[in-house]
Short mmCIF file of C-alpha atoms in Angstrom, two decimals:
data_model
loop_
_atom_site.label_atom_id
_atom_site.label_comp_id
_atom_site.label_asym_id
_atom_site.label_seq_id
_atom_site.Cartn_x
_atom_site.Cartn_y
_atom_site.Cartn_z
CA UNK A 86 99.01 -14.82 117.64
CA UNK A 87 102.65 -13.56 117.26
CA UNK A 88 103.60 -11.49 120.17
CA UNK A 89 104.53 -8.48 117.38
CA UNK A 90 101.00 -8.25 116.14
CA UNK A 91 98.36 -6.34 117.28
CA UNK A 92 96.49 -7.81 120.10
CA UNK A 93 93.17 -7.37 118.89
CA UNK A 94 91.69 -6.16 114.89
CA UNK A 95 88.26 -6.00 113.07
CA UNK A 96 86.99 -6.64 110.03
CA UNK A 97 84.22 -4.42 109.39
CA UNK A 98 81.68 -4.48 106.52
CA UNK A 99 80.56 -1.28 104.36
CA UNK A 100 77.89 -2.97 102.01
CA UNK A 101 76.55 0.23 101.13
CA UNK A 102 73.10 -0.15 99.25
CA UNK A 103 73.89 -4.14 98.90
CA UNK A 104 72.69 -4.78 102.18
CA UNK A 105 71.38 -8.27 103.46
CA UNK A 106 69.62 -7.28 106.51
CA UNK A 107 66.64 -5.10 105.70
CA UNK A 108 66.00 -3.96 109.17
CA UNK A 109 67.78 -0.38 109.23
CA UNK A 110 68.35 2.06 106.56
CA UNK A 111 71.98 1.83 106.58
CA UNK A 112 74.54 4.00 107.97
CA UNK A 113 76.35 7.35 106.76
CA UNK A 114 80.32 5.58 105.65
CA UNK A 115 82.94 6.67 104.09
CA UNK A 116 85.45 4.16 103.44
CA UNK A 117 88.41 6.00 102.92
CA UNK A 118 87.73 8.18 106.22
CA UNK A 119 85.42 6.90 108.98
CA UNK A 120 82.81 4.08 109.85
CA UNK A 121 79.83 4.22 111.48
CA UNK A 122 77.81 2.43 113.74
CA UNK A 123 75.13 2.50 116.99
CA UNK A 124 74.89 0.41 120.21
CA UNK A 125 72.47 -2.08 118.59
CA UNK A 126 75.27 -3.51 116.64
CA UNK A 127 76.81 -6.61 118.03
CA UNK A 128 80.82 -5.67 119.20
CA UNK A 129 79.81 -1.99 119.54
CA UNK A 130 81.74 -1.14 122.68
CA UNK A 131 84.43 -3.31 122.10
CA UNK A 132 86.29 -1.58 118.87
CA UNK A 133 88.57 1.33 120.29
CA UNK A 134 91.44 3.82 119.30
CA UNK A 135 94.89 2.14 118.48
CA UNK A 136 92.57 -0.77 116.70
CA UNK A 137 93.91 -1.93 113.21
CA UNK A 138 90.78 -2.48 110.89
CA UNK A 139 90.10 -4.08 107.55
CA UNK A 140 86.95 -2.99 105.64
CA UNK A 141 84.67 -4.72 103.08
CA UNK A 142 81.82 -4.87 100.89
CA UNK A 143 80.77 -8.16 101.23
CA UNK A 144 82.48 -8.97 97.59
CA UNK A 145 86.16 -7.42 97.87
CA UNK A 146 88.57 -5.81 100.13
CA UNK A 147 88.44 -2.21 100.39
CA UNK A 148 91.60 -1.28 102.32
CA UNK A 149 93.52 -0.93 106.24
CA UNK A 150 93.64 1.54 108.59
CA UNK A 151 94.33 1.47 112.30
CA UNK A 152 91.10 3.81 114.23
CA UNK A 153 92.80 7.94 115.07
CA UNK A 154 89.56 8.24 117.39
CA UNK A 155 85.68 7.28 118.01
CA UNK A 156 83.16 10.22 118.50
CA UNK A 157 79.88 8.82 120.12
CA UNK A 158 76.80 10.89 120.24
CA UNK A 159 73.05 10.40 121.57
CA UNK A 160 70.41 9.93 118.87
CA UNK A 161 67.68 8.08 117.03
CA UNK A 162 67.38 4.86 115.12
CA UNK A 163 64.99 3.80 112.87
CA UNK A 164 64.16 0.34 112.60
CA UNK A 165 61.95 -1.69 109.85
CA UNK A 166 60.31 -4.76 111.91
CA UNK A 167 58.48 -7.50 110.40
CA UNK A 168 54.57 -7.24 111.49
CA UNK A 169 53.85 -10.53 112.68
CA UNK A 170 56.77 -11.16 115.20
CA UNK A 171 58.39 -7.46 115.34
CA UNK A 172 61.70 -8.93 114.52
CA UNK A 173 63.91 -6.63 112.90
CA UNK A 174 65.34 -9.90 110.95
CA UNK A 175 63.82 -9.00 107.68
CA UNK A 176 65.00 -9.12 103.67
CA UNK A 177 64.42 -6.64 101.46
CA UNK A 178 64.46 -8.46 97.93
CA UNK A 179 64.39 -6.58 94.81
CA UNK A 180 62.84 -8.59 92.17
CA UNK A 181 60.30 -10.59 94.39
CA UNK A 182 57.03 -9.25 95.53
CA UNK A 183 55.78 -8.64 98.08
CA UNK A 184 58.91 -6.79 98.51
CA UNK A 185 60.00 -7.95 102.25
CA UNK A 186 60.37 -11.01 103.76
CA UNK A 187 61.03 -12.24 107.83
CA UNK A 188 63.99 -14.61 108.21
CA UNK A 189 62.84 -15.45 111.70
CA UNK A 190 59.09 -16.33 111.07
CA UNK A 191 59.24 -16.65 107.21
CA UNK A 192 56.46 -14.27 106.87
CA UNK A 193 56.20 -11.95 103.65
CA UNK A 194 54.87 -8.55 103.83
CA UNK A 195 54.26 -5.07 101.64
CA UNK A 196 55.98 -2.67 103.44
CA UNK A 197 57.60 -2.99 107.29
CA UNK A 198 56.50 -1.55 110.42
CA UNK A 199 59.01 1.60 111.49
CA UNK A 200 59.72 2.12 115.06
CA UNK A 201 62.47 4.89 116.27
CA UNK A 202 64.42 3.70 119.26
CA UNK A 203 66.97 5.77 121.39
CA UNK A 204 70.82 4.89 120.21
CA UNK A 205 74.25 5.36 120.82
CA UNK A 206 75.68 6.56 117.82
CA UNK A 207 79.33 5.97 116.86
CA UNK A 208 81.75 7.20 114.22
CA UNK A 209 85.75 6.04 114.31
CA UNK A 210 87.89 8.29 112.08
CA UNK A 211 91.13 6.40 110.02
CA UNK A 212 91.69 8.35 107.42
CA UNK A 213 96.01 9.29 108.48
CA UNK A 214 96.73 5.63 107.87
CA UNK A 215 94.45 4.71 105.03
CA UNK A 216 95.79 2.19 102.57
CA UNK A 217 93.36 1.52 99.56
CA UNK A 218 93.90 -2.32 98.95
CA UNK A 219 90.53 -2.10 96.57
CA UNK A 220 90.26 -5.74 94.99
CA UNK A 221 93.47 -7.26 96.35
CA UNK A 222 91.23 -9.95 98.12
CA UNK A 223 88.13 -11.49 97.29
CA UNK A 224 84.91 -11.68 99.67
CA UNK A 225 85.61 -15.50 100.19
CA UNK A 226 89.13 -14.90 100.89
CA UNK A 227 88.30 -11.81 103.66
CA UNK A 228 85.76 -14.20 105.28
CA UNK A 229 87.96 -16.82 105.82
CA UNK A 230 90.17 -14.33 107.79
CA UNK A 231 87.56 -13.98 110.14
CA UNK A 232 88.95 -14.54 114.19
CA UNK A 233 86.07 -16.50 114.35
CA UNK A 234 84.99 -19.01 111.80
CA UNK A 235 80.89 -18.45 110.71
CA UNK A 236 81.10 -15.08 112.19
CA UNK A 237 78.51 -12.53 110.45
CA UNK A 238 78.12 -9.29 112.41
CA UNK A 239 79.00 -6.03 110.73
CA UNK A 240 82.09 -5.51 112.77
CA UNK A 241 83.83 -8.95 113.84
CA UNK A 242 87.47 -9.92 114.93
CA UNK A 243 90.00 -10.17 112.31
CA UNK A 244 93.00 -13.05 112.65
CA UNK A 245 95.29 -9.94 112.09
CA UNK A 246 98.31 -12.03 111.74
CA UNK A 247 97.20 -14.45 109.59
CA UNK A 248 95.71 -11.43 107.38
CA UNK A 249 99.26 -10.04 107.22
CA UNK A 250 100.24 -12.71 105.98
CA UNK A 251 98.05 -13.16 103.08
CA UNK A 252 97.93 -9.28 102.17
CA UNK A 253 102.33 -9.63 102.18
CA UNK A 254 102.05 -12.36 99.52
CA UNK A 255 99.63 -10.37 97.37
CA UNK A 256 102.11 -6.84 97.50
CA UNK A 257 100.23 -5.38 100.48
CA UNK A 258 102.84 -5.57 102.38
CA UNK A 259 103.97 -2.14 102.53
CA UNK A 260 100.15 -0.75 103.98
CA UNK A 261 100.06 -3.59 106.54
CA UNK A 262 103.70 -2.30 107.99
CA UNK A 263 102.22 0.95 108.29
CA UNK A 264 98.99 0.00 110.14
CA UNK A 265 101.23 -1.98 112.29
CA UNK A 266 103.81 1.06 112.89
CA UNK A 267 100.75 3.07 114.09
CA UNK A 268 99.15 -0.07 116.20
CA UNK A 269 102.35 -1.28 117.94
CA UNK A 270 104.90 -0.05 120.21
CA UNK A 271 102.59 2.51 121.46
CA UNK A 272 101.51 3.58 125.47
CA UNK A 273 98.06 4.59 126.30
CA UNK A 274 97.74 7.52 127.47
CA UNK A 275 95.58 10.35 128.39
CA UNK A 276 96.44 13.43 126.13
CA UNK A 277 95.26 16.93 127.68
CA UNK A 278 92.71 18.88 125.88
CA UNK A 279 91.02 16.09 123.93
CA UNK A 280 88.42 15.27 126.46
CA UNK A 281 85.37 17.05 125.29
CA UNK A 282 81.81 17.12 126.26
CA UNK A 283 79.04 18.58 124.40
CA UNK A 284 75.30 18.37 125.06
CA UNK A 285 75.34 15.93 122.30
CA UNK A 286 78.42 13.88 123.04
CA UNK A 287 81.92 13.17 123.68
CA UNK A 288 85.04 12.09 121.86
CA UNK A 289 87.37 9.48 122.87
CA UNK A 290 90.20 10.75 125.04
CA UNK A 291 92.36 7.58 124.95
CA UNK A 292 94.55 7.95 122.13
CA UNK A 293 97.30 5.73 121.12
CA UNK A 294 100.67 7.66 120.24
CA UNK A 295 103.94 5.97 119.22
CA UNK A 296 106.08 6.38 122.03
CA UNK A 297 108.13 9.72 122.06
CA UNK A 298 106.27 10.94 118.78
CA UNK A 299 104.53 14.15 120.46
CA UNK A 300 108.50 15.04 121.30
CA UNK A 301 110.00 14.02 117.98
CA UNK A 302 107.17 16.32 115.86
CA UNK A 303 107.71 19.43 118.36
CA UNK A 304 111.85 18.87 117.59
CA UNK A 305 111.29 18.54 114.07
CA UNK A 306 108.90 22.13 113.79
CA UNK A 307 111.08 23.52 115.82
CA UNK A 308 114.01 22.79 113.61
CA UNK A 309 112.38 22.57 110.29
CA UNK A 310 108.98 25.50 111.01
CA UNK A 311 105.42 25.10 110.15
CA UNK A 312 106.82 23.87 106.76
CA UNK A 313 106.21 20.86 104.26
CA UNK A 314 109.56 19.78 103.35
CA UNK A 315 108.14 18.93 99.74
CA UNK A 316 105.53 21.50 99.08
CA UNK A 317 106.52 24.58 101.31
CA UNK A 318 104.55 26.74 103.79
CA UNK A 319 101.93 24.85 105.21
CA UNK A 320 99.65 24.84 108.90
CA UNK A 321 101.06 23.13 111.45
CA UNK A 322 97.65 21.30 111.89
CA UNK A 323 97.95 19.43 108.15
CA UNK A 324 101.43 18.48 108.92
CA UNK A 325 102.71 15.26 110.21
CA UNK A 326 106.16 14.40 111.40
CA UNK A 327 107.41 11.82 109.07
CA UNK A 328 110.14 9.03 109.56
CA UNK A 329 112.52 8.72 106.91
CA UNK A 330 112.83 4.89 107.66
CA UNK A 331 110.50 2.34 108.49
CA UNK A 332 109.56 3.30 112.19
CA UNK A 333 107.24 -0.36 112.65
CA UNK A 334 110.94 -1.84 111.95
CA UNK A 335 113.53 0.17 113.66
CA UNK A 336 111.10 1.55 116.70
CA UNK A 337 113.31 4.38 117.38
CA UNK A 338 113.04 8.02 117.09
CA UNK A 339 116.38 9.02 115.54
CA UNK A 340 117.21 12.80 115.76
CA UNK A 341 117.43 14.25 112.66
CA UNK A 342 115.76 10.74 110.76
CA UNK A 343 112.71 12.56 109.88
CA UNK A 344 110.72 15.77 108.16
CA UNK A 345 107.64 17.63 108.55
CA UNK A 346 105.12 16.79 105.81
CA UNK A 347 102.07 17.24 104.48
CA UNK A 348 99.38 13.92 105.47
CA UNK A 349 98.82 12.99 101.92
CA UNK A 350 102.80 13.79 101.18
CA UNK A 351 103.60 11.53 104.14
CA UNK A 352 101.42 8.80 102.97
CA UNK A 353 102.67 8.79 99.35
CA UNK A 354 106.44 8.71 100.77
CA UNK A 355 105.71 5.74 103.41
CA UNK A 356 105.06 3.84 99.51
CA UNK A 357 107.58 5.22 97.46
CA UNK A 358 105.19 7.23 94.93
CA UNK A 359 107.64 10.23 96.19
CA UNK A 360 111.27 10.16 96.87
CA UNK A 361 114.18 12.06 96.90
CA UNK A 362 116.93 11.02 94.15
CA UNK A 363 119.68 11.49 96.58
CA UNK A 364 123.04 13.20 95.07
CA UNK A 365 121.11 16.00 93.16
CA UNK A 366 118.08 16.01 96.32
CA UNK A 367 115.81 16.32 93.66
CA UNK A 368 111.72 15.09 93.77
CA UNK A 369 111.01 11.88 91.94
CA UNK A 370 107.19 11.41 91.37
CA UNK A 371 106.15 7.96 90.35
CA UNK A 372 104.64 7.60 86.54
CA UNK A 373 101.58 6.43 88.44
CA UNK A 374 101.44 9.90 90.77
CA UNK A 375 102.90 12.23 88.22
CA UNK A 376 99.15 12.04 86.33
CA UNK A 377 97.98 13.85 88.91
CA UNK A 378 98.91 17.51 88.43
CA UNK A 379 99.18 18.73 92.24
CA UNK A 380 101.90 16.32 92.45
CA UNK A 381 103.25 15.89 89.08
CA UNK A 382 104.51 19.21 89.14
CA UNK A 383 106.78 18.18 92.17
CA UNK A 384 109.26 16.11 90.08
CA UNK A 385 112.47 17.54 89.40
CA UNK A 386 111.84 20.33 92.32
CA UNK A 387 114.06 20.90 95.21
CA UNK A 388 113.05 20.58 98.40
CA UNK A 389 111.59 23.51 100.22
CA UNK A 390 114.28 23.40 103.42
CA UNK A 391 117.51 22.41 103.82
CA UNK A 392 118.84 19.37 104.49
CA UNK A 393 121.54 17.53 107.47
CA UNK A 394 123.78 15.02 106.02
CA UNK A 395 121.62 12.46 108.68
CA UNK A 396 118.73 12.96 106.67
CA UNK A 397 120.32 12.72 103.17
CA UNK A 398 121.85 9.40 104.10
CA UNK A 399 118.20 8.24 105.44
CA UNK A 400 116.35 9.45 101.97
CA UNK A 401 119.21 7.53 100.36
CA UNK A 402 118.46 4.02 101.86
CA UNK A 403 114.66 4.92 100.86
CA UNK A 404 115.73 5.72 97.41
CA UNK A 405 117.49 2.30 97.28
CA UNK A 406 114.68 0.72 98.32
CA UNK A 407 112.05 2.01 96.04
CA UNK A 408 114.36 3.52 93.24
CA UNK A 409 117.14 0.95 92.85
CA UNK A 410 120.88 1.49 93.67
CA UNK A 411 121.80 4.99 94.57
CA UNK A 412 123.47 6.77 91.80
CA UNK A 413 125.78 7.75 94.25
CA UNK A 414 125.30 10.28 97.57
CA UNK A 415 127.08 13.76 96.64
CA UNK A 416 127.37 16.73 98.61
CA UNK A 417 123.67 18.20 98.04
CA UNK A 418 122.98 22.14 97.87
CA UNK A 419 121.08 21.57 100.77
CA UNK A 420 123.74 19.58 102.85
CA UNK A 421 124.46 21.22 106.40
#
C-alpha cells in the first residue's frame, strides 16, 4: 500500500432488513452517523478511532467516513439457532415455507430457537466526515475492493488505496481527500476528560487529532469568537475550525488560513456547494444547495466577521477552484 494511505480501512455492511444471515435480529444503524456492532462479530476489536470506513448495502455504496469514536457497553444478544445443530447459521427466506432454513446442516424449520447471550456492544460515531457517495459503486464493484479476496464478514478490510483510486475516477475524489485529511498525518494521543466510565460502559479515549488542530481551533475562537463565519452566533460545541485549503495536501496549519464554522457549513465548503466570490466577499450557494432554504438564503450575504487579507487570498484560490477564474481580488469591506 502507498506509504500516504491509511494503514488500515473497513468496509462495513448495513443491509438493513435485506439480511442474509437469519441468526440475529439486526442491529440499530444509521448510515449517515454511526454503526453498530457486538463482540460476536468477526473483526470486532480490531476497528478503532482514526479508521477510514466505507459502508454498504450489499447492492451499492453508501458513502466514507473516517470513525470520531467507539462507545462500547455491556448487554444482551438475542440469537435465532437452528434446532437440530444450534447453529446460528440459518436463512430466513421469504417466499419459501417453512420459513427458515440451516446452512450448516440443511435442515428446514417453522420458527428458530431464541437464546440471549451476554455481549459487548459497540457503536463508532462518523458523522463530522460523512461523504454520501449513494450509488457511485455497485455491490460487485465494492466487493472486489475487499483487502481480502472471498471475504464475507460484516466488517472486513478495505484495499483503501486501491478504493481511492476507483472512487477518484468516478468524481469521489473530493470525499476520499477529506477522509484521508482526517486519517493521516495525525498522533495518537490521550486527550484529558474523554475517559469515561459508567456502570454501563466506557468510551474510547484514544482519539486521533490532526497534529496542532486543538491549537489552531483555540487561535481561531480566540480571534474570530464563538461565531460561524457564514451564519453568525453559534456554540462553540457545533463549531469546527475549518481550513481554507486542502489540509490532506498542504499538512500545515497556516495562521490566519482558516475560520470557525458551523459542521454542516464546514462540510458543504470542503465541496464547494459554498464559497466566497472573492472581490465583493459575498456567499455563493450552489444551484444544487440553494433548494434548500436554510442555506439558500445565504447567497448574496456577507459574511458575519471580518476578514485578513491572508484569508481573502485563501477563499480566492478556493473560488478558483470550484468557481472558475477569480473575477479579480479587490479590497473587500471586510479586509483588515
Amino acid at each position: 500500500m502507498d506509504s500516504g494511505a491509511p494503514q488500515r480501512a473497513w468496509l462495513l455492511m448495513a443491509a438493513g432488513d435485506d439480511r442474509g444471515h437469519g441468526g440475529n435480529a439486526g442491529y440499530d444503524d444509521q448510515v449517515d452517523a454511526y454503526y453498530s456492532w457486538d463482540s460476536n462479530v468477526p473483526n470486532h476489536r480490531n476497528i478503532t478511532v482514526g479508521d477510514p470506513i466505507a459502508l454498504w448495502d450489499k447492492e451499492r455504496l453508501l458513502g466514507v467516513s473516517v470513525i470520531e469514536e467507539i462507545e462500547t457497553t455491556q448487554g444482551r444478544k438475542a440469537l435465532h439457532r437452528c434446532p437440530k445443530c444450534r447453529t446460528t447459521r440459518i436463512r430466513e427466506r421469504r417466499r419459501m415455507v417453512p420459513r427458515y432454513r440451516c446452512m450448516k446442516c440443511r435442515h428446514e424449520f417453522a420458527a428458530p430457537l431464541l437464546d440471549e447471550v451476554d455481549v459487548v456492544l459497540y457503536r463508532a460515531r462518523y458523522d463530522a466526515a460523512w461523504a454520501s457517495l449513494e450509488g457511485v459503486l455497485s455491490g460487485d464493484e465494492v466487493r472486489s475492493l475487499s483487502a481480502n479476496s472471498g471475504d464475507f464478514n460484516a466488517m472486513r478490510p478495505l484495499d483503501w488505496a486501491r478504493f481511492s483510486d476507483v472512487l477518484a475516477a468516478r468524481g469521489g475524489g473530493r470525499a476520499v481527500d477529506r477522509v484521508s485529511g482526517r486519517a493521516l498525518g495525525v498522533d495518537w494521543r490521550p486527550l484529558p476528560g474523554l475517559r469515561v466510565e459508567p456502570p454501563q460502559g466506557f468510551r474510547h479515549s484514544l482519539v486521533r487529532v490532526r497534529r496542532g488542530q486543538r491549537q489552531f481551533r483555540e487561535h481561531l475562537l480566540n480571534s474570530q469568537g464563538s461565531v460561524c463565519a457564514f451564519t453568525g452566533g453559534a456554540p462553540e460545541r457545533v463549531l469546527e475550525a475549518g481550513h481554507l485549503y486542502s489540509y490532506a495536501e498542504l499538512g500545515t496549519h497556516f495562521e490566519h488560513g482558516g475560520l470557525m464554522v458551523r459542521r454542516d457549513i464546514h462540510r458543504l465548503f470542503d465541496d464547494g456547494m459554498l464559497a466566497v466570490e472573492p472581490s465583493k466577499l459575498r456567499i455563493d450557494v450552489a444551484p444544487d444547495l440553494a433548494a434548500y432554504p436554510q442555506y439558500g438564503r445565504l447567497h448574496g450575504s456577507v459574511l458575519a466577521i471580518r476578514l485578513r487579507h491572508q484569508q481573502i487570498d485563501w477563499l480566492g484560490k478556493h473560488w478558483d477552484e470550484h468557481r472558475g477564474s477569480s473575477p479579480g481580488v479587490g479590497v473587500g469591506t471586510g479586509r483588515q
